[in-house]
Amino acid sequence: MLLLQRFDQSLLGRAEKPALEFERPGAPRLTFTFGDFEARSNRLAALLRQRGLQRGDRLAFFLQNRPEVVDLWLAGVKLGLVLVPVNVLYRERELKHILTDSAPTAVVTSQDMAAFIPVGTEIWDVDALTAEAAALPAERVAEHCDLDTPLSLIYTSGTTGASKGAVLTQRNFASNGETLARDWKFTSEDRYLATLPLFHVHGLANGLHIWLFSGCHMRLTERFEHAKAAEWFEDYRPTVFFGVPAMYIRLLELPPPQARAIGSRLRLAVSGSAPLPAEVHEKFRQLYGSVILERYGMTETLMNIGNPYDGERRPGTVGLPLAHVAVRICDEAGKDVADGTTGEVWVKGPNVCAGYWRRPEATAAAWCDGWFRTGDIGVRAADGYITLQGRRSDLIISGGFNIYPREIEELLLEQPGVREATVVGNPDPVRGEVPVAYLVVDSATFDETAVNARLRTQLASFKQPRAFVRVDAIPRTALGKVQKHLLPRFTAGS
Ligand code: MLC
Ligand code: AMP
C-alpha cells in the first residue's frame, strides 16, 4: 500500500477523531482532528505548488516540534517532495554544510530561529506560510508517487567523513511504521506522549508514522523538559512513551507513588538511540512497574532491531531483528561470525535508505552486496538476542544526539594557538557521554574563552566540549593515529 493510502486510513477514515494536542510554554493548548491535518496539508501543498515546488525538490525545515511539522510532512508526501529536517540545535557550520549539500528551494523556520540560517538562503517563515495557505482551497492536492519516491534527506555522518544525507524513500517510512504499529499493538485508543524531536528519525519515522498509521492520539510537546515531565504524564495519561536513555534517567527522579501511578497507565515505554544502562532498565521497572522495550535504529535504516512486545525484554540487549529486517554479524572480511562472537552489524530490508545523497563513493563504501554496514559492533546470543558493544568509529552519543569528534577537532585546529586537538566522549550520568577536548596549545596565543565563544556560534550546544584539557602531546601510534585510550582520564575538577 502506498504511504499516502496508509495515512488515509486516519486522514480520511478517522477525519472527525481528535488526533493531536500541542503544548507550548505560555500558549493555550491547540487541538486538531485528523481531518484538520488533511485540510491543512492540502492547503499547504497548494501553496507550495504555487511557489513552484515540484516532485523531487528539496524543502528544508528548521523547526522545534509543532503541528506545522506534520503539515509539512503530509504536504511533502502528497507532492513527492524531499524534506530535509534540520536539528534545531545546529549552528553556522552545520547549517551551512547541510543547506549547501541538499540545495533546498527554501528553509521553513520560525522567526526566533531565522537568524541562525546562513545569509543567502531562501527563508520561509512558518507562520506566514500557514496564514497564506489558510486562504487556499482544502481539496486534496497530490502528485502520483510510489514507494520508491524519495521523501526525506536526513543528515548523518555515517561511519566516516563529512555529514551525508541519507535518502529515505516513502517505502522506508511505510514499512517501518507499519511493522511497528502492528508489532507494538497500537490501536486508535492509544495515547502517545511525543517529546522526541521530529527532526530525527526516532521521533519522526517511529513516532509520527505509528501515530498516523494507528490513528491513536498524540500529545506533542515542543521538546522534552524534565521539569515538566511529571505534569505531562499526570495530565495526559499516556499509554505509550518513546524516549532516549537521558529521558528515562530523568524520569527516575519522580517520587515512587507518582511513578507507580504513571506506570500503571503506561502499556509501552520504548528507549533507543543510545545504550540504555541495564541498571536504569531495572530501576525503571522497580519504580514504574513497566519493563522498558529497548530498540535500535539509525538514520540510514530507521529501526532495525528491538526487544519483543510479547516475550522477554532483556536488559542490555537490543533484542531481535524486526519482522522485515535481515541482520548479519560479520567479520572484517564480510563473513558471518558464529553466535557469541563479536562482529559488525549488517542489515538489509525495506527499511534501509536508498544511499547517500550525491555521494556514490560513500554509498559504495557503506553497502556490500545489498547489505548496509551499520558501523555498530555487536554480538548475537544463541537465542538470537543482539547486544551492541560499541562502534567501529569513535562516535560520541550525548543525550541521544550524535557527535563526530572529527568535526569538533577540525574546528579546534582552526583556532589561534591550537597545535593539536582530539575530542573524546567522557561518561556523564544523565547524557551518557559528553565531549571533552584534549589540546596541545601555544600558551602565548591560545585564549580558551575566545575559543569557547567561537565554538558556540558554530556548533550545536551538545557538541560544545565540556572541558579543554591541555596536554603536552597527544599519544599516537607510529603511523600517527591518535590513541584516545591513552589520554589522561578527565574527571570534573581535574
Ligand atoms: C535539547 N536541547 C534543546 C532541545 N533539545 N534546546 C532547544 N530545543 C530543543 N529541542 C538542549 C538544551 O538547551 C541543553 O543545552 C541540552 O540540550 C540539554 O537539555 P536539558 O534540558 O538539560 O535536557 P536533558 O535532561 O539533559 O535531556 C536532553 C534531551 C535531549 C534528552 C532533552 O538530549 C534530546 O532531546 N535528545 C533526543 C535526541 C534524539 O531524538 N535522538 C534520536 C536520533 S535518531 P546545553 O547547552 O545545556 O547542552 C537515532 C536513530 C534511532 O539515533 O532510531 O535510534
Ligand atoms: P543516528 O546516526 O543519529 O541515526 O544514530 C544511530 C546510532 O545510534 C546507531 O548507529 C547506534 O550507534 C546508536 N544507537 C541507536 N540505538 C541504540 C541502542 N538502543 N543502543 C546503543 N546504541 C544505539
Coordinates of C-alpha atoms and ligand atoms in Angstrom, one line a residue:
M1 CA 0.0 0.0 0.0
L2 CA 1.3 3.5 -0.8
L3 CA 2.3 5.7 2.0
L4 CA -0.5 8.2 1.4
Q5 CA -3.1 5.4 1.2
R6 CA -1.9 4.2 4.6
F7 CA -2.2 7.7 6.0
D8 CA -5.6 8.0 4.5
Q9 CA -6.9 5.4 7.0
S10 CA -6.6 8.2 9.5
L11 CA -6.7 11.4 7.4
L12 CA -9.9 10.3 5.7
G13 CA -11.1 7.3 7.6
R14 CA -10.9 8.9 11.1
A15 CA -11.4 12.5 9.9
E16 CA -13.5 13.6 12.9
K17 CA -11.4 11.9 15.5
P18 CA -9.2 14.0 17.8
A19 CA -5.7 13.4 16.6
L20 CA -3.3 15.8 18.3
E21 CA -2.9 18.3 21.1
F22 CA 0.0 20.6 21.2
E23 CA 1.7 22.2 24.2
R24 CA 3.9 25.1 24.1
P25 CA 5.1 27.1 27.1
G26 CA 3.0 30.2 27.7
A27 CA 0.4 29.5 24.9
P28 CA -3.0 27.9 25.0
R29 CA -3.2 24.2 24.1
L30 CA -4.1 23.6 20.5
T31 CA -6.2 20.6 19.3
F32 CA -6.6 19.1 15.9
T33 CA -8.6 16.2 14.3
F34 CA -7.1 14.0 11.5
G35 CA -9.5 15.8 9.1
D36 CA -7.8 19.1 10.2
F37 CA -4.5 17.8 9.1
E38 CA -5.9 16.6 5.8
A39 CA -7.2 20.1 5.1
R40 CA -4.2 21.9 6.4
S41 CA -1.8 19.8 4.4
N42 CA -3.8 20.2 1.2
R43 CA -3.8 23.9 1.6
L44 CA -0.1 23.9 2.2
A45 CA 0.5 21.6 -0.7
A46 CA -1.4 24.0 -2.9
L47 CA 0.7 26.9 -1.7
L48 CA 4.0 25.0 -2.2
R49 CA 2.9 24.2 -5.7
Q50 CA 2.1 27.8 -6.3
R51 CA 5.6 28.7 -5.2
G52 CA 7.0 26.4 -7.8
L53 CA 7.9 23.3 -5.8
Q54 CA 7.8 20.1 -7.8
R55 CA 8.3 16.4 -7.2
G56 CA 11.9 15.8 -6.1
D57 CA 12.5 19.3 -5.0
R58 CA 14.1 19.7 -1.6
L59 CA 12.4 21.7 1.2
A60 CA 14.3 22.0 4.5
F61 CA 12.7 22.7 7.8
F62 CA 14.5 24.1 10.9
L63 CA 11.7 23.9 13.5
Q64 CA 11.0 22.9 17.0
N65 CA 8.2 20.3 17.3
R66 CA 4.9 22.0 16.4
P67 CA 1.9 20.9 14.4
E68 CA 3.2 22.6 11.2
V69 CA 5.9 19.9 11.0
V70 CA 3.0 17.4 10.5
D71 CA 1.5 19.7 7.8
L72 CA 4.9 19.9 6.0
W73 CA 5.4 16.2 6.2
L74 CA 2.0 15.4 4.8
A75 CA 2.3 18.1 2.1
G76 CA 5.7 16.6 1.2
V77 CA 4.3 13.1 0.9
K78 CA 1.4 14.4 -1.3
L79 CA 3.7 16.4 -3.6
G80 CA 6.6 13.9 -3.8
L81 CA 8.9 16.5 -2.2
V82 CA 12.1 15.6 -0.4
L83 CA 12.0 17.1 3.1
V84 CA 15.2 17.9 4.9
P85 CA 14.7 18.1 8.7
V86 CA 17.4 20.0 10.4
N87 CA 18.3 19.7 14.1
V88 CA 17.3 23.0 15.9
L89 CA 20.5 23.0 17.8
Y90 CA 22.7 23.2 14.7
R91 CA 24.6 26.4 14.2
E92 CA 26.5 28.1 11.4
R93 CA 28.9 25.4 10.4
E94 CA 26.4 22.5 10.5
L95 CA 23.7 24.6 8.8
K96 CA 25.9 25.8 6.0
H97 CA 27.0 22.3 5.2
I98 CA 23.5 20.8 5.1
L99 CA 22.0 23.6 3.2
T100 CA 24.8 23.7 0.6
D101 CA 24.7 20.0 0.2
S102 CA 21.0 19.5 -0.1
A103 CA 20.3 22.7 -2.0
P104 CA 16.7 23.1 -0.9
T105 CA 14.4 25.6 -2.6
A106 CA 13.9 27.2 0.9
V107 CA 14.1 26.6 4.6
V108 CA 11.0 26.8 6.6
T109 CA 11.7 28.2 10.0
S110 CA 10.2 30.4 12.8
Q111 CA 11.1 34.0 13.5
D112 CA 13.1 33.3 16.6
M113 CA 15.4 30.8 14.7
A114 CA 15.8 32.5 11.3
A115 CA 18.8 34.5 12.4
F116 CA 20.9 31.2 12.6
I117 CA 20.3 30.5 8.9
P118 CA 23.2 31.4 6.7
V119 CA 22.8 34.6 4.6
G120 CA 21.8 34.0 1.1
T121 CA 19.4 31.1 1.9
E122 CA 15.7 31.4 0.9
I123 CA 13.8 31.5 4.2
W124 CA 10.1 30.9 4.5
D125 CA 8.5 31.9 7.8
V126 CA 6.3 29.1 9.1
D127 CA 3.6 31.3 10.5
A128 CA 3.4 33.4 7.3
L129 CA 3.3 30.2 5.2
T130 CA 0.4 28.7 7.3
A131 CA -1.5 32.0 7.2
E132 CA -1.2 32.3 3.5
A133 CA -2.1 28.6 3.0
A134 CA -5.3 29.1 5.1
A135 CA -6.8 31.1 2.3
L136 CA -6.4 28.4 -0.3
P137 CA -8.9 25.6 -1.0
A138 CA -8.9 22.5 1.2
E139 CA -9.3 20.0 -1.7
R140 CA -6.7 17.2 -1.9
V141 CA -3.6 18.1 -3.9
A142 CA -1.4 15.2 -4.7
E143 CA 1.1 14.0 -7.3
H144 CA 1.5 10.4 -8.2
C145 CA 4.2 8.9 -6.0
D146 CA 5.2 5.3 -5.5
L147 CA 7.0 3.6 -2.7
D148 CA 10.4 4.3 -4.3
T149 CA 9.8 8.1 -4.3
P150 CA 12.4 9.8 -2.1
L151 CA 10.7 11.5 0.8
S152 CA 13.5 12.8 3.0
L153 CA 17.2 13.6 3.2
I154 CA 18.3 13.2 6.8
Y155 CA 21.9 14.2 7.6
T156 CA 24.2 11.8 9.5
S157 CA 27.9 11.4 9.5
G158 CA 27.7 7.6 8.8
T159 CA 30.9 6.0 9.9
T160 CA 33.4 8.5 8.4
G161 CA 33.8 11.9 6.8
A162 CA 31.5 14.9 6.4
S163 CA 27.9 14.7 7.2
K164 CA 25.9 12.9 4.5
G165 CA 22.3 13.0 3.5
A166 CA 20.6 9.6 3.8
V167 CA 18.0 9.4 1.0
L168 CA 14.9 7.8 2.7
T169 CA 12.1 6.7 0.5
Q170 CA 8.3 6.5 1.1
R171 CA 8.9 2.7 1.3
N172 CA 11.3 3.1 4.2
F173 CA 8.8 5.0 6.3
A174 CA 5.9 2.9 5.2
S175 CA 7.5 -0.5 6.1
N176 CA 8.9 0.6 9.4
G177 CA 5.8 2.4 10.6
E178 CA 3.5 -0.5 9.6
T179 CA 5.6 -3.1 11.3
L180 CA 5.9 -1.2 14.5
A181 CA 2.2 -0.2 14.7
R182 CA 1.4 -3.9 14.3
D183 CA 4.1 -5.4 16.5
W184 CA 3.7 -2.9 19.3
K185 CA -0.1 -3.5 19.1
F186 CA -1.1 0.1 18.6
T187 CA -4.8 0.9 18.4
S188 CA -6.7 4.1 17.8
E189 CA -7.3 4.2 21.6
D190 CA -3.7 4.7 22.4
R191 CA -2.4 7.9 23.8
Y192 CA 1.2 8.7 22.7
L193 CA 3.2 11.4 24.6
A194 CA 5.6 12.7 21.9
T195 CA 8.5 14.7 23.2
L196 CA 11.3 13.3 21.0
P197 CA 12.3 15.8 18.3
L198 CA 10.7 15.4 14.9
F199 CA 13.9 16.3 13.1
H200 CA 15.5 12.9 13.9
V201 CA 14.2 9.5 12.9
H202 CA 13.3 8.1 16.3
G203 CA 10.6 10.7 16.8
L204 CA 9.8 11.2 13.1
A205 CA 9.9 7.7 11.5
N206 CA 8.8 5.8 14.5
G207 CA 6.6 8.2 16.4
L208 CA 4.9 10.3 13.8
H209 CA 4.3 7.3 11.4
I210 CA 2.9 5.0 14.1
W211 CA 0.6 7.7 15.1
L212 CA -0.7 8.3 11.6
F213 CA -0.9 4.6 10.8
S214 CA -2.8 3.6 14.0
G215 CA -4.9 6.7 14.3
C216 CA -4.1 7.0 18.0
H217 CA -4.0 10.3 19.9
M218 CA -0.8 12.2 20.3
R219 CA 0.2 15.0 22.7
L220 CA 3.1 16.8 21.0
T221 CA 5.4 19.0 23.1
E222 CA 7.9 21.4 21.7
R223 CA 10.7 19.4 23.3
F224 CA 11.4 17.2 26.3
E225 CA 11.7 19.2 29.5
H226 CA 12.4 17.1 32.5
A227 CA 10.9 19.6 34.9
K228 CA 7.6 19.3 33.1
A229 CA 7.6 15.5 32.5
A230 CA 5.7 14.6 35.7
E231 CA 3.0 17.1 34.9
W232 CA 2.6 15.9 31.3
F233 CA 2.4 12.2 32.4
E234 CA -0.2 13.1 35.1
D235 CA -2.3 15.3 33.0
Y236 CA -2.2 13.5 29.6
R237 CA -2.1 9.9 31.0
P238 CA -0.3 8.4 28.0
T239 CA -0.4 4.7 27.3
V240 CA 2.8 5.0 25.2
F241 CA 6.1 6.9 25.6
F242 CA 9.2 6.8 23.4
G243 CA 12.4 8.3 24.7
V244 CA 16.2 8.3 24.7
P245 CA 18.0 7.0 27.9
A246 CA 18.6 10.5 29.2
M247 CA 14.9 11.0 29.4
Y248 CA 14.4 7.7 31.4
I249 CA 17.3 8.7 33.7
R250 CA 15.4 12.0 34.4
L251 CA 12.2 10.0 35.0
L252 CA 13.8 8.0 37.7
E253 CA 13.8 11.2 39.8
L254 CA 10.0 11.1 40.3
P255 CA 8.6 10.1 43.7
P256 CA 7.7 6.4 43.9
P257 CA 3.9 6.7 44.3
Q258 CA 3.6 9.1 41.4
A259 CA 5.9 6.9 39.3
R260 CA 3.8 3.8 40.1
A261 CA 0.6 5.6 39.1
I262 CA 2.1 6.7 35.8
G263 CA 3.5 3.2 35.1
S264 CA 0.1 1.6 35.8
R265 CA -1.3 3.5 32.8
L266 CA 1.7 3.1 30.5
R267 CA 1.4 -0.1 28.4
L268 CA 4.6 0.6 26.4
A269 CA 7.8 2.6 27.2
V270 CA 10.4 2.4 24.4
S271 CA 14.0 3.5 24.7
G272 CA 16.6 3.9 21.9
S273 CA 19.2 6.0 20.1
A274 CA 21.8 5.4 22.7
P275 CA 22.6 2.5 25.1
L276 CA 20.2 2.1 28.0
P277 CA 22.2 1.1 31.0
A278 CA 20.8 -2.2 32.4
E279 CA 20.7 -0.5 35.8
V280 CA 18.3 2.1 34.5
H281 CA 16.1 -0.6 32.9
E282 CA 15.9 -2.3 36.3
K283 CA 15.3 0.9 38.4
F284 CA 12.6 1.9 36.0
R285 CA 10.9 -1.5 36.3
Q286 CA 11.0 -1.2 40.1
L287 CA 9.8 2.3 40.2
Y288 CA 7.2 2.3 37.4
G289 CA 6.3 -1.4 37.3
S290 CA 6.9 -1.1 33.5
V291 CA 9.6 -3.0 31.6
I292 CA 11.3 -0.7 29.0
L293 CA 11.4 -2.0 25.5
E294 CA 14.9 -1.1 24.2
R295 CA 15.3 -0.8 20.4
Y296 CA 18.0 0.1 18.0
G297 CA 17.8 2.3 14.9
M298 CA 19.8 4.6 12.8
T299 CA 19.2 7.4 10.3
E300 CA 20.1 5.3 7.3
T301 CA 17.9 2.3 8.3
L302 CA 15.2 3.7 10.6
M303 CA 14.5 0.9 13.1
N304 CA 16.3 -2.4 12.8
I305 CA 16.2 -4.4 15.9
G306 CA 14.1 -4.3 19.1
N307 CA 13.1 -6.3 22.1
P308 CA 9.8 -8.1 21.7
Y309 CA 6.5 -6.7 22.7
D310 CA 5.4 -10.1 24.0
G311 CA 8.3 -12.1 25.4
E312 CA 11.5 -11.2 27.3
R313 CA 12.8 -7.6 27.1
R314 CA 16.3 -8.4 28.0
P315 CA 18.2 -5.6 29.7
G316 CA 21.5 -4.5 28.0
T317 CA 20.3 -6.0 24.6
V318 CA 18.5 -4.5 21.7
G319 CA 16.6 -7.7 21.1
L320 CA 15.7 -9.4 17.8
P321 CA 15.5 -8.2 14.2
L322 CA 12.2 -6.6 13.2
A323 CA 9.9 -8.7 11.0
H324 CA 11.1 -7.2 7.7
V325 CA 14.8 -6.8 8.6
A326 CA 17.6 -9.3 7.9
V327 CA 20.6 -9.0 10.2
R328 CA 24.1 -10.5 9.9
I329 CA 27.0 -10.1 12.3
C330 CA 30.2 -10.1 10.1
D331 CA 33.9 -10.0 10.5
E332 CA 36.2 -7.6 8.7
A333 CA 36.2 -9.7 5.6
G334 CA 32.4 -9.7 5.4
K335 CA 32.0 -13.4 6.6
D336 CA 29.3 -14.3 9.1
V337 CA 30.7 -14.9 12.6
A338 CA 29.4 -17.5 14.9
D339 CA 26.9 -16.7 17.7
G340 CA 28.7 -15.4 20.7
T341 CA 31.4 -13.8 18.6
T342 CA 31.7 -10.0 18.1
G343 CA 31.4 -8.5 14.6
E344 CA 29.8 -5.6 12.7
V345 CA 26.1 -5.5 12.4
W346 CA 24.9 -5.6 8.7
V347 CA 21.3 -5.1 7.8
K348 CA 19.1 -5.5 4.7
G349 CA 15.4 -4.7 4.2
P350 CA 12.8 -2.3 3.0
N351 CA 13.8 0.0 5.9
V352 CA 17.2 0.7 4.5
C353 CA 17.7 4.0 2.7
A354 CA 18.5 4.3 -1.0
G355 CA 22.0 5.6 -0.4
Y356 CA 23.8 8.8 0.4
W357 CA 22.7 12.0 -1.5
R358 CA 25.1 12.7 -4.3
R359 CA 27.9 10.6 -2.8
P360 CA 28.4 7.4 -4.8
E361 CA 31.7 6.6 -3.2
A362 CA 30.3 6.8 0.3
T363 CA 27.4 4.8 -0.8
A364 CA 29.6 2.1 -2.3
A365 CA 31.7 2.0 0.8
A366 CA 28.7 1.5 3.2
W367 CA 26.9 -1.2 1.2
C368 CA 28.2 -4.6 0.4
D369 CA 26.2 -7.0 -1.9
G370 CA 23.0 -5.2 -0.9
W371 CA 23.8 -5.2 2.9
F372 CA 24.2 -2.0 4.7
R373 CA 27.2 -1.9 7.1
T374 CA 26.0 -0.1 10.2
G375 CA 29.4 0.5 11.7
D376 CA 27.9 -0.8 15.0
I377 CA 29.7 -3.6 16.7
G378 CA 27.6 -6.4 18.2
V379 CA 27.2 -10.0 19.2
R380 CA 24.3 -12.4 18.8
A381 CA 23.4 -14.9 21.5
A382 CA 22.4 -18.4 20.6
D383 CA 18.7 -17.5 21.1
G384 CA 19.0 -14.6 18.7
Y385 CA 19.2 -11.6 21.1
I386 CA 21.6 -9.0 19.9
T387 CA 23.8 -6.9 22.1
L388 CA 25.5 -3.7 20.8
Q389 CA 29.1 -3.3 22.1
G390 CA 30.3 -0.1 20.5
R391 CA 31.1 1.5 17.2
R392 CA 33.7 1.0 14.5
S393 CA 34.1 4.8 14.6
D394 CA 34.7 6.9 17.7
L395 CA 31.2 8.4 17.6
I396 CA 30.0 10.0 20.8
I397 CA 26.3 9.9 21.7
S398 CA 25.2 12.6 24.1
G399 CA 21.6 12.6 25.2
G400 CA 20.8 10.6 22.0
F401 CA 22.4 13.2 19.8
N402 CA 25.4 12.0 17.7
I403 CA 28.7 13.8 17.8
Y404 CA 31.6 13.0 15.4
P405 CA 34.8 14.1 17.2
R406 CA 36.4 14.9 13.9
E407 CA 34.1 17.8 13.2
I408 CA 34.9 19.4 16.5
E409 CA 38.6 18.6 16.1
E410 CA 38.7 20.3 12.7
L411 CA 37.2 23.4 14.1
L412 CA 39.5 23.5 17.1
L413 CA 42.5 23.2 14.8
E414 CA 41.4 26.4 13.0
Q415 CA 41.6 28.3 16.3
P416 CA 44.6 30.5 17.1
G417 CA 47.1 28.8 19.4
V418 CA 45.8 25.2 18.9
R419 CA 48.5 22.9 17.6
E420 CA 46.8 19.6 18.1
A421 CA 43.3 18.6 19.2
T422 CA 41.4 15.4 19.9
V423 CA 37.9 15.0 21.2
V424 CA 36.7 12.1 23.3
G425 CA 33.4 11.1 25.0
N426 CA 33.5 11.4 28.8
P427 CA 31.0 9.4 30.9
D428 CA 28.1 11.6 32.1
P429 CA 25.4 10.3 34.5
V430 CA 22.4 11.7 32.5
R431 CA 23.5 12.2 28.9
G432 CA 25.6 9.0 28.7
E433 CA 28.6 10.9 27.3
V434 CA 29.7 14.5 26.8
P435 CA 32.6 15.7 24.6
V436 CA 35.9 16.7 26.2
A437 CA 38.7 18.2 24.1
Y438 CA 42.4 17.5 24.7
L439 CA 44.6 20.2 23.3
V440 CA 48.3 20.9 22.7
V441 CA 48.4 24.7 22.7
D442 CA 50.7 27.5 22.3
S443 CA 50.0 29.3 25.6
A444 CA 51.0 32.7 24.2
T445 CA 48.3 32.8 21.6
F446 CA 45.6 30.4 22.9
D447 CA 42.6 32.1 24.5
E448 CA 40.2 29.5 25.9
T449 CA 37.3 32.0 26.5
A450 CA 37.5 33.2 22.9
V451 CA 37.7 29.7 21.5
N452 CA 34.7 28.7 23.6
A453 CA 32.7 31.6 22.4
R454 CA 33.6 30.9 18.8
L455 CA 32.6 27.3 19.0
R456 CA 29.2 28.3 20.4
T457 CA 28.3 30.2 17.3
Q458 CA 29.5 27.5 15.0
L459 CA 28.3 24.2 16.6
A460 CA 25.3 22.8 18.3
S461 CA 25.4 23.1 22.1
F462 CA 25.6 19.4 22.7
K463 CA 28.9 19.3 20.7
Q464 CA 30.5 22.0 22.8
P465 CA 33.4 20.5 24.7
R466 CA 32.6 20.4 28.4
A467 CA 36.3 20.9 29.2
F468 CA 39.5 21.8 27.4
V469 CA 42.3 19.6 28.8
R470 CA 45.8 20.8 28.0
V471 CA 48.3 18.1 27.4
D472 CA 52.0 18.2 26.3
A473 CA 51.4 15.7 23.5
I474 CA 48.6 13.7 22.0
P475 CA 49.5 10.0 22.2
R476 CA 49.9 8.5 18.7
T477 CA 50.9 5.2 17.1
A478 CA 54.0 5.0 14.9
L479 CA 51.7 5.7 11.9
G480 CA 50.4 8.9 13.6
K481 CA 46.9 7.5 14.6
V482 CA 45.7 9.1 17.8
Q483 CA 45.4 6.6 20.7
K484 CA 42.5 8.1 22.5
H485 CA 42.5 5.4 25.2
L486 CA 46.0 6.6 26.3
L487 CA 44.9 10.1 27.1
P488 CA 44.8 11.0 30.8
R489 CA 41.4 10.4 32.2
F490 CA 39.4 13.5 32.7
T491 CA 37.3 14.0 35.9
A492 CA 35.3 17.1 36.6
G493 CA 37.6 19.4 38.6
S494 CA 40.8 17.8 37.3
Ligands
MLC1 C1 17.9 19.7 23.7 N1 18.2 21.0 23.9 C2 17.4 21.8 23.3 C3 16.5 20.9 22.7 N2 16.8 19.7 23.0 N3 17.3 23.1 23.2 C4 16.4 23.6 22.5 N4 15.5 22.9 21.8 C5 15.5 21.5 21.9 N5 14.6 20.8 21.3 C6 19.4 21.4 24.6 C7 19.3 22.2 25.9 O1 19.2 23.6 25.6 C8 20.6 21.9 26.6 O2 21.7 22.6 26.1 C9 20.7 20.4 26.3 O3 20.1 20.2 25.0 C10 20.2 19.5 27.3 O4 18.9 20.0 27.7 P1 18.3 19.6 29.2 O5 17.0 20.4 29.3 O6 19.3 19.8 30.3 O7 17.9 18.2 28.9 P2 18.4 16.8 29.5 O8 17.6 16.4 30.6 O9 19.9 16.7 29.6 O10 17.9 15.9 28.2 C11 18.4 16.2 27.0 C12 17.3 15.7 25.9 C13 18.0 15.8 24.6 C14 17.0 14.2 26.2 C15 16.1 16.5 26.0 O11 19.3 15.3 24.6 C16 17.1 15.2 23.5 O12 16.1 15.7 23.1 N6 17.5 14.1 22.9 C17 16.9 13.4 21.9 C18 17.8 13.1 20.8 C19 17.1 12.2 19.7 O13 16.0 12.3 19.4 N7 17.9 11.3 19.1 C20 17.4 10.4 18.1 C21 18.4 10.4 17.0 S1 17.8 9.2 15.8 P3 23.1 22.6 26.8 O14 23.7 23.9 26.3 O15 22.9 22.6 28.3 O16 23.8 21.4 26.3 C22 18.7 7.8 16.1 C23 18.3 6.6 15.4 C24 17.3 5.8 16.1 O17 19.6 7.8 16.9 O18 16.3 5.4 15.5 O19 17.5 5.5 17.3
AMP2 P1 21.9 8.3 14.1 O1 23.0 8.4 13.2 O2 21.5 9.6 14.8 O3 20.8 7.7 13.4 O4 22.4 7.3 15.3 C1 22.4 6.0 15.1 C2 23.3 5.3 16.1 O5 22.8 5.4 17.4 C3 23.5 3.8 15.8 O6 24.3 3.6 14.8 C4 23.9 3.3 17.2 O7 25.3 3.5 17.3 C5 23.2 4.3 18.1 N1 22.1 3.6 18.7 C6 20.8 3.6 18.4 N2 20.0 2.9 19.2 C7 20.8 2.3 20.1 C8 20.7 1.5 21.2 N3 19.5 1.1 21.6 N4 21.8 1.1 21.9 C9 23.0 1.6 21.6 N5 23.2 2.4 20.5 C10 22.2 2.8 19.8

